[in-house]
Coordinates of C-alpha atoms in Angstrom, one line a residue:
M286 CA 14.6 11.6 17.4
L287 CA 15.2 15.5 16.8
P288 CA 12.4 17.9 17.2
E289 CA 10.9 18.9 14.2
S290 CA 11.5 22.5 15.0
S291 CA 15.2 22.1 14.9
Y292 CA 15.4 21.6 10.8
T293 CA 12.2 23.2 9.8
R294 CA 11.1 26.7 9.2
G295 CA 7.9 28.7 8.2
G296 CA 7.5 30.6 5.2
T297 CA 4.6 32.1 3.1
L298 CA 3.3 31.1 -0.7
A299 CA 1.2 33.7 -2.2
G300 CA 0.7 35.6 1.0
K301 CA -0.2 32.4 2.7
P302 CA 1.5 31.1 5.8
L303 CA 3.4 27.8 5.5
T304 CA 4.7 25.5 8.4
G305 CA 7.1 22.6 8.3
L306 CA 9.4 23.4 5.9
V307 CA 12.7 22.1 5.6
D308 CA 15.5 24.5 6.1
P309 CA 18.6 22.9 4.4
V310 CA 20.9 25.2 6.5
R311 CA 19.9 23.5 9.5
L312 CA 19.4 20.1 8.1
L313 CA 23.4 20.1 7.0
G314 CA 24.5 21.5 10.2
L315 CA 23.1 18.8 12.0
F316 CA 24.3 16.3 9.5
D317 CA 27.9 17.3 9.9
E318 CA 27.3 17.0 13.7
G319 CA 26.4 13.3 13.3
A320 CA 22.6 13.5 12.2
T321 CA 20.9 10.7 10.4
V322 CA 18.7 12.2 7.7
V323 CA 15.3 10.1 7.3
L324 CA 13.6 10.5 4.4
Q325 CA 9.9 8.5 5.3
G326 CA 7.4 7.3 2.5
L327 CA 9.9 7.8 -0.2
Q328 CA 7.7 5.6 -2.5
R329 CA 5.8 8.9 -2.8
Y330 CA 8.3 11.0 -4.4
H331 CA 10.8 8.5 -6.3
P332 CA 9.2 6.6 -9.3
P333 CA 11.6 3.4 -9.3
L334 CA 10.5 2.9 -5.3
A335 CA 7.1 3.5 -6.4
D336 CA 6.9 0.8 -9.1
L337 CA 9.0 -1.4 -6.5
V338 CA 6.4 -0.9 -3.5
A339 CA 3.4 -1.1 -5.7
A340 CA 4.6 -4.5 -7.2
L341 CA 5.5 -5.9 -3.9
E342 CA 2.2 -4.7 -2.4
L343 CA 0.4 -6.8 -5.1
E344 CA 2.6 -9.9 -4.6
L345 CA 2.4 -10.1 -1.2
G346 CA -1.3 -8.9 -0.3
H347 CA 0.4 -6.7 2.3
P348 CA 0.7 -2.6 2.5
C349 CA 4.6 -1.5 1.9
Q350 CA 6.5 1.3 2.3
A351 CA 10.0 2.7 1.9
N352 CA 12.3 5.1 3.7
A353 CA 16.0 5.9 3.3
Y354 CA 18.3 6.7 5.7
L355 CA 21.4 8.8 5.3
T356 CA 24.1 8.7 8.1
P357 CA 27.3 10.5 8.2
A358 CA 31.1 8.5 8.3
G359 CA 31.3 7.0 11.6
A360 CA 27.7 7.8 12.7
Q361 CA 24.9 5.8 14.1
G362 CA 21.3 6.9 13.9
F363 CA 19.6 4.8 16.3
A364 CA 20.1 2.8 19.3
V365 CA 19.0 -0.8 19.5
H366 CA 15.6 -1.2 18.6
S367 CA 13.3 -3.4 17.1
D368 CA 9.9 -2.7 14.4
S369 CA 6.8 -3.8 14.7
H370 CA 6.8 -5.0 10.7
D371 CA 9.3 -7.1 8.3
V372 CA 12.0 -5.1 6.8
F373 CA 13.9 -5.7 3.8
V374 CA 17.3 -3.4 3.8
F375 CA 19.4 -2.8 0.5
Q376 CA 22.5 -0.7 0.8
T377 CA 22.9 2.1 -1.9
H378 CA 25.9 3.8 -0.9
G379 CA 29.0 3.5 1.5
T380 CA 28.8 0.8 4.1
K381 CA 27.0 0.0 7.1
Q382 CA 28.1 -2.4 10.1
W383 CA 24.4 -3.9 11.5
E384 CA 24.2 -5.1 14.9
V385 CA 21.4 -7.7 14.9
H386 CA 20.2 -9.6 17.9
G387 CA 19.2 -13.3 17.2
T388 CA 18.1 -16.2 19.3
D389 CA 21.8 -17.0 19.7
G390 CA 22.6 -13.3 20.6
P391 CA 24.0 -10.6 18.9
G392 CA 25.8 -10.6 15.6
D393 CA 27.4 -8.6 13.2
L394 CA 26.6 -8.0 9.6
L395 CA 28.1 -5.7 7.2
L396 CA 26.1 -4.1 4.4
E397 CA 27.4 -2.9 1.2
P398 CA 26.2 -2.0 -2.1
G399 CA 24.3 -4.9 -3.8
V400 CA 23.9 -6.5 -0.3
V401 CA 20.2 -7.2 1.0
A402 CA 19.1 -8.2 4.6
Y403 CA 15.9 -9.4 5.7
L404 CA 14.8 -8.7 9.5
P405 CA 11.7 -10.5 10.6
T406 CA 9.2 -8.6 13.0
G407 CA 10.7 -7.7 16.3
T408 CA 14.5 -8.4 15.6
P409 CA 16.4 -6.2 17.8
H410 CA 19.2 -4.2 15.5
A411 CA 21.3 -1.1 15.0
A412 CA 23.6 0.1 12.6
R413 CA 26.7 2.6 12.1
A414 CA 28.1 4.0 9.0
Q415 CA 31.8 3.0 8.4
Q416 CA 34.6 5.1 6.9
T417 CA 32.4 7.3 4.4
A418 CA 28.6 8.3 4.8
S419 CA 26.0 5.5 4.2
L420 CA 22.6 5.6 2.3
H421 CA 20.5 2.3 2.8
V422 CA 16.9 2.1 2.2
T423 CA 14.2 -0.2 3.9
I424 CA 11.3 -1.6 2.7
G425 CA 8.6 -2.0 5.5
I426 CA 6.1 -4.7 5.0
N427 CA 3.2 -3.6 7.2
Q428 CA 1.3 -7.3 7.8
L429 CA -2.3 -7.9 7.7
T430 CA -2.9 -10.0 10.4
W431 CA -5.7 -12.9 10.8
R432 CA -6.5 -11.2 14.3
A433 CA -7.3 -8.0 12.5
L434 CA -9.3 -9.8 10.1
V435 CA -11.5 -11.9 12.5
E436 CA -11.7 -8.7 14.4
R437 CA -13.3 -7.1 11.5
V438 CA -16.0 -10.1 11.1
V439 CA -16.7 -10.1 14.9
R440 CA -17.1 -6.5 14.9
D441 CA -19.7 -6.7 12.1
A442 CA -21.5 -9.5 14.0
V443 CA -21.8 -7.5 17.3
A444 CA -23.0 -4.2 15.3
Q445 CA -26.0 -6.3 15.0
V446 CA -26.4 -6.3 18.7
P447 CA -29.1 -3.9 20.0
D448 CA -27.7 -0.9 21.6
D449 CA -30.5 -0.5 24.3
H450 CA -29.7 0.4 28.0
L451 CA -28.7 -2.6 30.3
P452 CA -32.3 -3.0 32.4
A453 CA -32.5 -0.8 35.6
G454 CA -31.9 -2.8 38.9
W455 CA -29.1 -5.0 37.3
L456 CA -27.0 -4.4 40.1
D457 CA -29.5 -5.6 42.7
E458 CA -30.8 -8.5 39.8
P459 CA -27.1 -9.4 38.4
A460 CA -29.1 -12.8 36.8
D461 CA -31.2 -10.4 34.7
L462 CA -27.7 -8.9 33.4
S463 CA -26.5 -12.9 33.1
S464 CA -29.6 -14.0 30.9
G465 CA -29.3 -10.7 28.7
L466 CA -25.9 -11.3 27.8
G467 CA -26.1 -15.0 27.4
H468 CA -29.0 -14.2 24.8
H469 CA -26.8 -11.6 22.7
L470 CA -23.7 -13.5 23.1
R471 CA -25.8 -16.6 21.6
G472 CA -26.8 -14.4 18.8
V473 CA -23.3 -13.2 17.9
A474 CA -22.0 -16.5 17.8
D475 CA -25.0 -18.0 16.0
R476 CA -24.1 -14.8 13.1
L477 CA -20.6 -15.9 13.1
V478 CA -21.2 -19.3 12.5
A479 CA -23.3 -18.3 9.6
V480 CA -20.5 -16.1 7.9
D481 CA -20.0 -16.8 4.3
T482 CA -16.3 -16.9 4.9
D483 CA -15.8 -17.3 0.6
A484 CA -17.8 -14.1 0.2
R485 CA -15.8 -12.5 3.0
A486 CA -12.6 -13.5 1.3
D487 CA -13.8 -11.9 -1.7
A488 CA -14.6 -8.7 0.1
E489 CA -11.1 -8.6 1.7
V490 CA -9.6 -8.8 -2.0
R491 CA -12.1 -5.8 -3.4
R492 CA -11.1 -3.8 0.1
F493 CA -7.3 -4.6 -0.7
L494 CA -7.2 -3.8 -4.3
T495 CA -9.4 -0.6 -4.3
S496 CA -7.6 1.4 -1.4
R497 CA -4.2 1.2 -2.7
P498 CA -2.2 4.5 -3.2
P499 CA -3.1 6.4 -6.7
R500 CA -0.6 5.5 -9.5
S501 CA -0.7 8.5 -11.4
A502 CA 2.5 9.5 -12.7
G503 CA 2.2 10.8 -16.2
G504 CA -1.3 11.4 -15.9
L505 CA -1.2 15.0 -17.4
R506 CA 1.0 13.5 -20.2
D507 CA -1.9 11.1 -20.9
R508 CA -4.8 13.4 -20.8
V509 CA -2.7 15.1 -23.5
A510 CA -2.4 12.3 -25.6
L511 CA -5.9 11.5 -25.1
A512 CA -6.9 15.2 -26.2
D513 CA -4.6 14.5 -29.4
G514 CA -6.5 11.4 -29.9
I515 CA -5.7 7.7 -29.5
G516 CA -5.8 6.0 -32.8
P517 CA -6.2 1.9 -33.6
D518 CA -2.3 1.5 -33.5
S519 CA -1.0 3.6 -30.7
I520 CA 1.0 1.9 -28.5
L521 CA -0.4 1.5 -24.8
E522 CA 1.1 0.2 -21.7
R523 CA -0.1 -1.5 -18.5
R524 CA 0.8 1.0 -15.6
A525 CA 3.3 -0.5 -13.3
G526 CA 2.1 -1.9 -10.2
V527 CA -1.8 -1.3 -11.1
P528 CA -4.0 -4.7 -11.1
C529 CA -6.5 -5.6 -13.4
R530 CA -8.8 -7.7 -11.3
L531 CA -12.1 -8.9 -12.6
V532 CA -14.9 -9.9 -10.2
D533 CA -18.4 -11.0 -11.2
E534 CA -21.2 -8.0 -10.3
P535 CA -25.1 -8.8 -10.8
D536 CA -27.1 -8.2 -13.8
D537 CA -24.5 -9.3 -16.4
R538 CA -21.7 -6.8 -15.5
I539 CA -18.0 -7.2 -14.1
R540 CA -16.0 -5.0 -11.7
V541 CA -12.6 -4.0 -12.6
L542 CA -10.3 -3.8 -9.7
L543 CA -7.9 -0.8 -10.2
G544 CA -5.8 -0.3 -6.7
D545 CA -7.3 2.9 -5.6
R546 CA -10.6 2.4 -7.2
S547 CA -12.8 0.3 -9.2
L548 CA -14.8 0.3 -12.5
V549 CA -17.8 -1.4 -13.6
V550 CA -18.7 -2.6 -17.0
P551 CA -20.6 -4.7 -19.0
A552 CA -19.7 -8.3 -18.9
R553 CA -19.3 -8.8 -22.6
L554 CA -16.0 -6.6 -21.9
R555 CA -14.4 -9.4 -20.4
P556 CA -12.6 -11.4 -22.9
A557 CA -11.1 -8.0 -24.1
L558 CA -10.0 -7.1 -20.3
D559 CA -8.7 -10.4 -20.0
E560 CA -6.6 -9.8 -22.8
V561 CA -5.6 -6.1 -21.5
A562 CA -4.6 -7.8 -18.3
R563 CA -2.4 -10.4 -19.8
R564 CA 0.0 -7.8 -21.9
E565 CA 2.6 -5.4 -20.6
A566 CA 2.1 -3.7 -24.1
F567 CA -0.7 -3.4 -26.7
T568 CA -2.7 -1.5 -29.6
P569 CA -6.4 -1.2 -29.5
R570 CA -6.3 -3.2 -32.8
D571 CA -5.0 -6.2 -30.8
L572 CA -8.2 -6.3 -29.0
V573 CA -10.4 -6.7 -32.3
A574 CA -10.6 -10.4 -31.9
H575 CA -12.9 -9.5 -28.9
L576 CA -14.4 -6.2 -30.0
D577 CA -15.1 -4.3 -32.9
L578 CA -12.4 -1.5 -33.3
E579 CA -14.4 1.5 -32.5
S580 CA -15.3 -0.5 -29.2
A581 CA -11.8 -0.9 -28.4
L582 CA -11.0 2.5 -29.1
V583 CA -13.6 3.5 -26.6
L584 CA -12.8 1.0 -23.7
T585 CA -8.8 1.7 -24.2
R586 CA -9.5 5.6 -23.7
R587 CA -11.5 4.8 -20.7
L588 CA -8.9 2.5 -19.0
V589 CA -6.2 5.3 -19.7
R590 CA -8.3 7.7 -18.0
E591 CA -8.9 5.3 -15.3
G592 CA -5.3 5.1 -14.7
L593 CA -4.6 1.2 -16.0
L594 CA -2.9 2.0 -19.2
R595 CA -0.4 4.8 -20.3
V596 CA 0.5 6.1 -23.7
G597 CA 3.6 4.7 -24.9

């Protein structure tokens, strides 16, 4: 891994200093010398990968990210190593010879455009470009684990233990420490036994489906369309990778989980929202079986502002 200073430079913008800017001359020089160019978090900049990663997250229920690796002909970017997450690899340009270590020892795999490989967590591997420059993309699955979930539940139970001082003199009377520790551990155990697992599972769904990265590409265009006016026959499309999960709330209301946020609305809107969730594209007039036309227009305009819908 090369130091950042070897391929970046400083600069100014409107008189303000900037650091960490990629220096193209240095970068290309390092590439000529055999360095691999790594584009991390590419789903933040490349719309097709953004759509793919968002769809995978909703399908798998695990955070995902995309990186790209551009390696000069005959070069190898990394020595044999393993990743702490599952990885899907797909080749987009050139070929790359992969050395993959399994239970039966190392094996070779040649990736060319159209070929995809899956590397489970902890699989040792290395890859070398062949006769031409090679570009491959990795989709990393950053797994949510049972241990992390249990730790969150236990942490909540432990948080109810008073943060009082240990009794003075416990060094000479460890029985006092033992008694108090037993009391608090029994309290934690009782709280854990009483955990409503259904409610915790629902809370995890809400947490995941309100903490995804924003999906706002084209948002300015949609705002202009809203200003120009959305009519009964305007084509509206579900934004790719944005969920529309409905959960019940008190006081005859429902919460709409929208990926990076949630929206609380009257429960009477559920049939119309169910219709929105089922369709990839529709018009406000398509919702008149569930709402009057004016209400359908108000709802769809709000869903455009919230990022669930885009104007077709």
